[in-house]
């Protein structure tokens, strides 16, 4: 299992400073039972990337589209606090922990640094497991939340092979 120091070193290359591992339960915007962020609709407070921010992993502008869309939505929907801090969920399997143990992710408080790149950094902790089935290219897939629990964002690979970010903010 990766130590917090090792996780910190890995995240640093993406422009994220590890502040702390979250020990208490993370509050997220409520969704009805059996409704996931990906299946939520506008009536649940879901907002999608702009059409021009939907990225094809094989396109030359993939990294720019993902980073730009993610940052626009983070700013527009209130992900970052005044210190540019937010919560990042990392899957237990990526951390080298028992992936069958609940909860399936571990939350970390992180700070977005001035120099960041969530795609070109190719931090394995942010890699999509699903995308590895059809491309060798690095494709990120991860969930973040605001410190106040009012919103969450998921950068998600869809069934059609495109990637975009969605926000849940009821």
mmCIF file of N, CA and C in Angstrom, residues 93-161:
data_model
loop_
_atom_site.group_PDB
_atom_site.id
_atom_site.type_symbol
_atom_site.label_atom_id
_atom_site.label_comp_id
_atom_site.label_asym_id
_atom_site.label_seq_id
_atom_site.Cartn_x
_atom_site.Cartn_y
_atom_site.Cartn_z
ATOM 1 N N UNK A 93 -7.734 0.239 -4.996
ATOM 2 C CA UNK A 93 -6.894 -0.628 -5.820
ATOM 3 C C UNK A 93 -5.679 0.135 -6.341
ATOM 4 N N UNK A 94 -5.864 1.396 -6.755
ATOM 5 C CA UNK A 94 -4.745 2.217 -7.249
ATOM 6 C C UNK A 94 -3.742 2.517 -6.131
ATOM 7 N N UNK A 95 -4.220 2.524 -4.898
ATOM 8 C CA UNK A 95 -3.344 2.803 -3.755
ATOM 9 C C UNK A 95 -2.632 1.541 -3.260
ATOM 10 N N UNK A 96 -2.964 0.397 -3.862
ATOM 11 C CA UNK A 96 -2.361 -0.856 -3.437
ATOM 12 C C UNK A 96 -3.040 -1.450 -2.220
ATOM 13 N N UNK A 97 -4.260 -1.019 -1.952
ATOM 14 C CA UNK A 97 -5.042 -1.504 -0.820
ATOM 15 C C UNK A 97 -6.047 -2.540 -1.323
ATOM 16 N N UNK A 98 -6.738 -3.170 -0.409
ATOM 17 C CA UNK A 98 -7.757 -4.158 -0.757
ATOM 18 C C UNK A 98 -8.914 -3.447 -1.461
ATOM 19 N N UNK A 99 -9.059 -3.708 -2.748
ATOM 20 C CA UNK A 99 -10.075 -2.997 -3.529
ATOM 21 C C UNK A 99 -11.489 -3.453 -3.217
ATOM 22 N N UNK A 100 -11.643 -4.553 -2.480
ATOM 23 C CA UNK A 100 -12.981 -5.023 -2.111
ATOM 24 C C UNK A 100 -13.463 -4.425 -0.792
ATOM 25 N N UNK A 101 -12.606 -3.683 -0.132
ATOM 26 C CA UNK A 101 -12.945 -3.105 1.162
ATOM 27 C C UNK A 101 -13.760 -1.826 0.960
ATOM 28 N N UNK A 102 -14.822 -1.688 1.725
ATOM 29 C CA UNK A 102 -15.639 -0.468 1.645
ATOM 30 C C UNK A 102 -15.155 0.551 2.652
ATOM 31 N N UNK A 103 -15.236 1.827 2.360
ATOM 32 C CA UNK A 103 -15.584 2.365 1.053
ATOM 33 C C UNK A 103 -14.493 2.043 0.031
ATOM 34 N N UNK A 104 -14.858 2.069 -1.228
ATOM 35 C CA UNK A 104 -13.947 1.647 -2.289
ATOM 36 C C UNK A 104 -12.930 2.720 -2.658
ATOM 37 N N UNK A 105 -13.117 3.923 -2.142
ATOM 38 C CA UNK A 105 -12.166 4.996 -2.404
ATOM 39 C C UNK A 105 -11.719 5.626 -1.090
ATOM 40 N N UNK A 106 -10.584 6.289 -1.165
ATOM 41 C CA UNK A 106 -10.021 7.024 -0.036
ATOM 42 C C UNK A 106 -9.969 8.483 -0.472
ATOM 43 N N UNK A 107 -10.392 9.371 0.411
ATOM 44 C CA UNK A 107 -10.432 10.794 0.084
ATOM 45 C C UNK A 107 -9.209 11.510 0.640
ATOM 46 N N UNK A 108 -8.728 12.472 -0.152
ATOM 47 C CA UNK A 108 -7.582 13.290 0.230
ATOM 48 C C UNK A 108 -7.916 14.755 0.000
ATOM 49 N N UNK A 109 -7.482 15.584 0.934
ATOM 50 C CA UNK A 109 -7.587 17.029 0.739
ATOM 51 C C UNK A 109 -6.342 17.456 -0.020
ATOM 52 N N UNK A 110 -6.545 18.119 -1.145
ATOM 53 C CA UNK A 110 -5.428 18.542 -1.986
ATOM 54 C C UNK A 110 -5.566 20.019 -2.334
ATOM 55 N N UNK A 111 -4.455 20.577 -2.795
ATOM 56 C CA UNK A 111 -4.442 21.965 -3.244
ATOM 57 C C UNK A 111 -3.971 21.997 -4.684
ATOM 58 N N UNK A 112 -4.704 22.722 -5.526
ATOM 59 C CA UNK A 112 -4.319 22.905 -6.918
ATOM 60 C C UNK A 112 -3.232 23.971 -6.970
ATOM 61 N N UNK A 113 -2.061 23.597 -7.480
ATOM 62 C CA UNK A 113 -0.943 24.526 -7.569
ATOM 63 C C UNK A 113 -1.043 25.371 -8.832
ATOM 64 N N UNK A 114 -0.224 26.405 -8.921
ATOM 65 C CA UNK A 114 -0.265 27.280 -10.100
ATOM 66 C C UNK A 114 0.070 26.526 -11.384
ATOM 67 N N UNK A 115 1.042 25.635 -11.300
ATOM 68 C CA UNK A 115 1.432 24.825 -12.457
ATOM 69 C C UNK A 115 0.828 23.433 -12.282
ATOM 70 N N UNK A 116 -0.154 23.109 -13.099
ATOM 71 C CA UNK A 116 -0.809 21.805 -12.981
ATOM 72 C C UNK A 116 -1.152 21.267 -14.365
ATOM 73 N N UNK A 117 -1.253 19.960 -14.461
ATOM 74 C CA UNK A 117 -1.680 19.305 -15.685
ATOM 75 C C UNK A 117 -2.148 17.902 -15.306
ATOM 76 N N UNK A 118 -3.441 17.715 -15.293
ATOM 77 C CA UNK A 118 -4.020 16.446 -14.862
ATOM 78 C C UNK A 118 -3.902 15.343 -15.912
ATOM 79 N N UNK A 119 -3.614 15.716 -17.145
ATOM 80 C CA UNK A 119 -3.548 14.736 -18.223
ATOM 81 C C UNK A 119 -2.101 14.419 -18.600
ATOM 82 N N UNK A 120 -1.343 15.429 -19.013
ATOM 83 C CA UNK A 120 0.024 15.184 -19.481
ATOM 84 C C UNK A 120 0.942 14.652 -18.382
ATOM 85 N N UNK A 121 0.587 14.865 -17.130
ATOM 86 C CA UNK A 121 1.398 14.351 -16.021
ATOM 87 C C UNK A 121 1.351 12.828 -15.952
ATOM 88 N N UNK A 122 0.273 12.249 -16.487
ATOM 89 C CA UNK A 122 0.079 10.798 -16.521
ATOM 90 C C UNK A 122 0.262 10.135 -15.158
ATOM 91 N N UNK A 123 -0.307 10.747 -14.131
ATOM 92 C CA UNK A 123 -0.250 10.186 -12.785
ATOM 93 C C UNK A 123 -1.162 8.970 -12.736
ATOM 94 N N UNK A 124 -0.564 7.813 -12.486
ATOM 95 C CA UNK A 124 -1.311 6.557 -12.523
ATOM 96 C C UNK A 124 -2.482 6.540 -11.548
ATOM 97 N N UNK A 125 -2.384 7.289 -10.453
ATOM 98 C CA UNK A 125 -3.482 7.343 -9.485
ATOM 99 C C UNK A 125 -4.755 7.927 -10.098
ATOM 100 N N UNK A 126 -4.615 8.698 -11.171
ATOM 101 C CA UNK A 126 -5.751 9.339 -11.834
ATOM 102 C C UNK A 126 -6.172 8.602 -13.106
ATOM 103 N N UNK A 127 -5.516 7.494 -13.421
ATOM 104 C CA UNK A 127 -5.754 6.758 -14.669
ATOM 105 C C UNK A 127 -7.083 6.008 -14.629
ATOM 106 N N UNK A 128 -7.758 5.991 -15.780
ATOM 107 C CA UNK A 128 -8.980 5.206 -15.951
ATOM 108 C C UNK A 128 -8.617 3.743 -16.156
ATOM 109 N N UNK A 129 -9.179 2.876 -15.336
ATOM 110 C CA UNK A 129 -8.981 1.448 -15.526
ATOM 111 C C UNK A 129 -9.721 0.952 -16.758
ATOM 112 N N UNK A 130 -10.895 1.512 -17.016
ATOM 113 C CA UNK A 130 -11.713 1.095 -18.153
ATOM 114 C C UNK A 130 -11.019 1.413 -19.479
ATOM 115 N N UNK A 131 -10.398 2.584 -19.577
ATOM 116 C CA UNK A 131 -9.778 3.013 -20.830
ATOM 117 C C UNK A 131 -8.632 2.105 -21.247
ATOM 118 N N UNK A 132 -7.999 1.451 -20.292
ATOM 119 C CA UNK A 132 -6.873 0.573 -20.630
ATOM 120 C C UNK A 132 -7.306 -0.608 -21.500
ATOM 121 N N UNK A 133 -8.603 -0.858 -21.602
ATOM 122 C CA UNK A 133 -9.106 -1.944 -22.432
ATOM 123 C C UNK A 133 -9.098 -1.601 -23.921
ATOM 124 N N UNK A 134 -9.028 -0.307 -24.265
ATOM 125 C CA UNK A 134 -9.079 0.036 -25.681
ATOM 126 C C UNK A 134 -8.027 1.040 -26.142
ATOM 127 N N UNK A 135 -7.193 1.543 -25.233
ATOM 128 C CA UNK A 135 -6.128 2.450 -25.657
ATOM 129 C C UNK A 135 -4.947 2.360 -24.694
ATOM 130 N N UNK A 136 -3.760 2.542 -25.239
ATOM 131 C CA UNK A 136 -2.561 2.612 -24.410
ATOM 132 C C UNK A 136 -2.325 4.035 -23.919
ATOM 133 N N UNK A 137 -3.026 4.971 -24.510
ATOM 134 C CA UNK A 137 -2.862 6.375 -24.140
ATOM 135 C C UNK A 137 -3.379 6.599 -22.721
ATOM 136 N N UNK A 138 -2.739 7.510 -21.994
ATOM 137 C CA UNK A 138 -3.190 7.848 -20.643
ATOM 138 C C UNK A 138 -4.529 8.573 -20.727
ATOM 139 N N UNK A 139 -5.520 8.050 -20.021
ATOM 140 C CA UNK A 139 -6.846 8.659 -19.944
ATOM 141 C C UNK A 139 -7.192 8.785 -18.462
ATOM 142 N N UNK A 140 -7.395 10.007 -17.970
ATOM 143 C CA UNK A 140 -7.740 10.171 -16.558
ATOM 144 C C UNK A 140 -9.210 9.895 -16.307
ATOM 145 N N UNK A 141 -9.510 9.468 -15.093
ATOM 146 C CA UNK A 141 -10.899 9.289 -14.665
ATOM 147 C C UNK A 141 -10.889 9.354 -13.142
ATOM 148 N N UNK A 142 -11.533 10.379 -12.575
ATOM 149 C CA UNK A 142 -11.463 10.584 -11.134
ATOM 150 C C UNK A 142 -12.613 11.471 -10.678
ATOM 151 N N UNK A 143 -12.827 11.487 -9.364
ATOM 152 C CA UNK A 143 -13.898 12.271 -8.757
ATOM 153 C C UNK A 143 -13.298 13.221 -7.724
ATOM 154 N N UNK A 144 -13.823 14.423 -7.687
ATOM 155 C CA UNK A 144 -13.424 15.433 -6.717
ATOM 156 C C UNK A 144 -14.676 16.039 -6.096
ATOM 157 N N UNK A 145 -14.503 16.707 -4.960
ATOM 158 C CA UNK A 145 -15.636 17.348 -4.290
ATOM 159 C C UNK A 145 -15.155 18.610 -3.592
ATOM 160 N N UNK A 146 -16.064 19.548 -3.427
ATOM 161 C CA UNK A 146 -15.735 20.764 -2.686
ATOM 162 C C UNK A 146 -15.654 20.436 -1.197
ATOM 163 N N UNK A 147 -14.877 21.222 -0.479
ATOM 164 C CA UNK A 147 -14.705 20.995 0.959
ATOM 165 C C UNK A 147 -16.013 21.138 1.722
ATOM 166 N N UNK A 148 -16.922 21.987 1.217
ATOM 167 C CA UNK A 148 -18.192 22.208 1.912
ATOM 168 C C UNK A 148 -19.262 21.164 1.566
ATOM 169 N N UNK A 149 -18.941 20.232 0.673
ATOM 170 C CA UNK A 149 -19.893 19.174 0.323
ATOM 171 C C UNK A 149 -21.027 19.611 -0.585
ATOM 172 N N UNK A 150 -20.951 20.824 -1.129
ATOM 173 C CA UNK A 150 -22.040 21.340 -1.952
ATOM 174 C C UNK A 150 -21.998 20.870 -3.394
ATOM 175 N N UNK A 151 -20.823 20.387 -3.842
ATOM 176 C CA UNK A 151 -20.719 19.937 -5.225
ATOM 177 C C UNK A 151 -19.678 18.844 -5.363
ATOM 178 N N UNK A 152 -19.856 18.040 -6.392
ATOM 179 C CA UNK A 152 -18.850 17.046 -6.757
ATOM 180 C C UNK A 152 -18.701 17.072 -8.269
ATOM 181 N N UNK A 153 -17.520 16.683 -8.732
ATOM 182 C CA UNK A 153 -17.239 16.626 -10.160
ATOM 183 C C UNK A 153 -16.623 15.264 -10.470
ATOM 184 N N UNK A 154 -17.041 14.699 -11.588
ATOM 185 C CA UNK A 154 -16.447 13.456 -12.054
ATOM 186 C C UNK A 154 -15.952 13.651 -13.476
ATOM 187 N N UNK A 155 -14.691 13.373 -13.676
ATOM 188 C CA UNK A 155 -14.136 13.312 -15.021
ATOM 189 C C UNK A 155 -14.267 11.853 -15.411
ATOM 190 N N UNK A 156 -15.062 11.597 -16.443
ATOM 191 C CA UNK A 156 -15.571 10.257 -16.712
ATOM 192 C C UNK A 156 -15.381 9.859 -18.166
ATOM 193 N N UNK A 157 -15.013 8.606 -18.358
ATOM 194 C CA UNK A 157 -14.941 8.012 -19.683
ATOM 195 C C UNK A 157 -16.295 7.377 -19.965
ATOM 196 N N UNK A 158 -16.877 7.737 -21.094
ATOM 197 C CA UNK A 158 -18.211 7.268 -21.442
ATOM 198 C C UNK A 158 -18.151 6.043 -22.345
ATOM 199 N N UNK A 159 -19.251 5.368 -22.506
ATOM 200 C CA UNK A 159 -19.338 4.169 -23.330
ATOM 201 C C UNK A 159 -18.979 4.389 -24.785
ATOM 202 N N UNK A 160 -19.105 5.632 -25.272
ATOM 203 C CA UNK A 160 -18.740 5.909 -26.669
ATOM 204 C C UNK A 160 -17.253 6.212 -26.832
ATOM 205 N N UNK A 161 -16.496 6.084 -25.727
ATOM 206 C CA UNK A 161 -15.052 6.293 -25.793
ATOM 207 C C UNK A 161 -14.602 7.728 -25.613
#
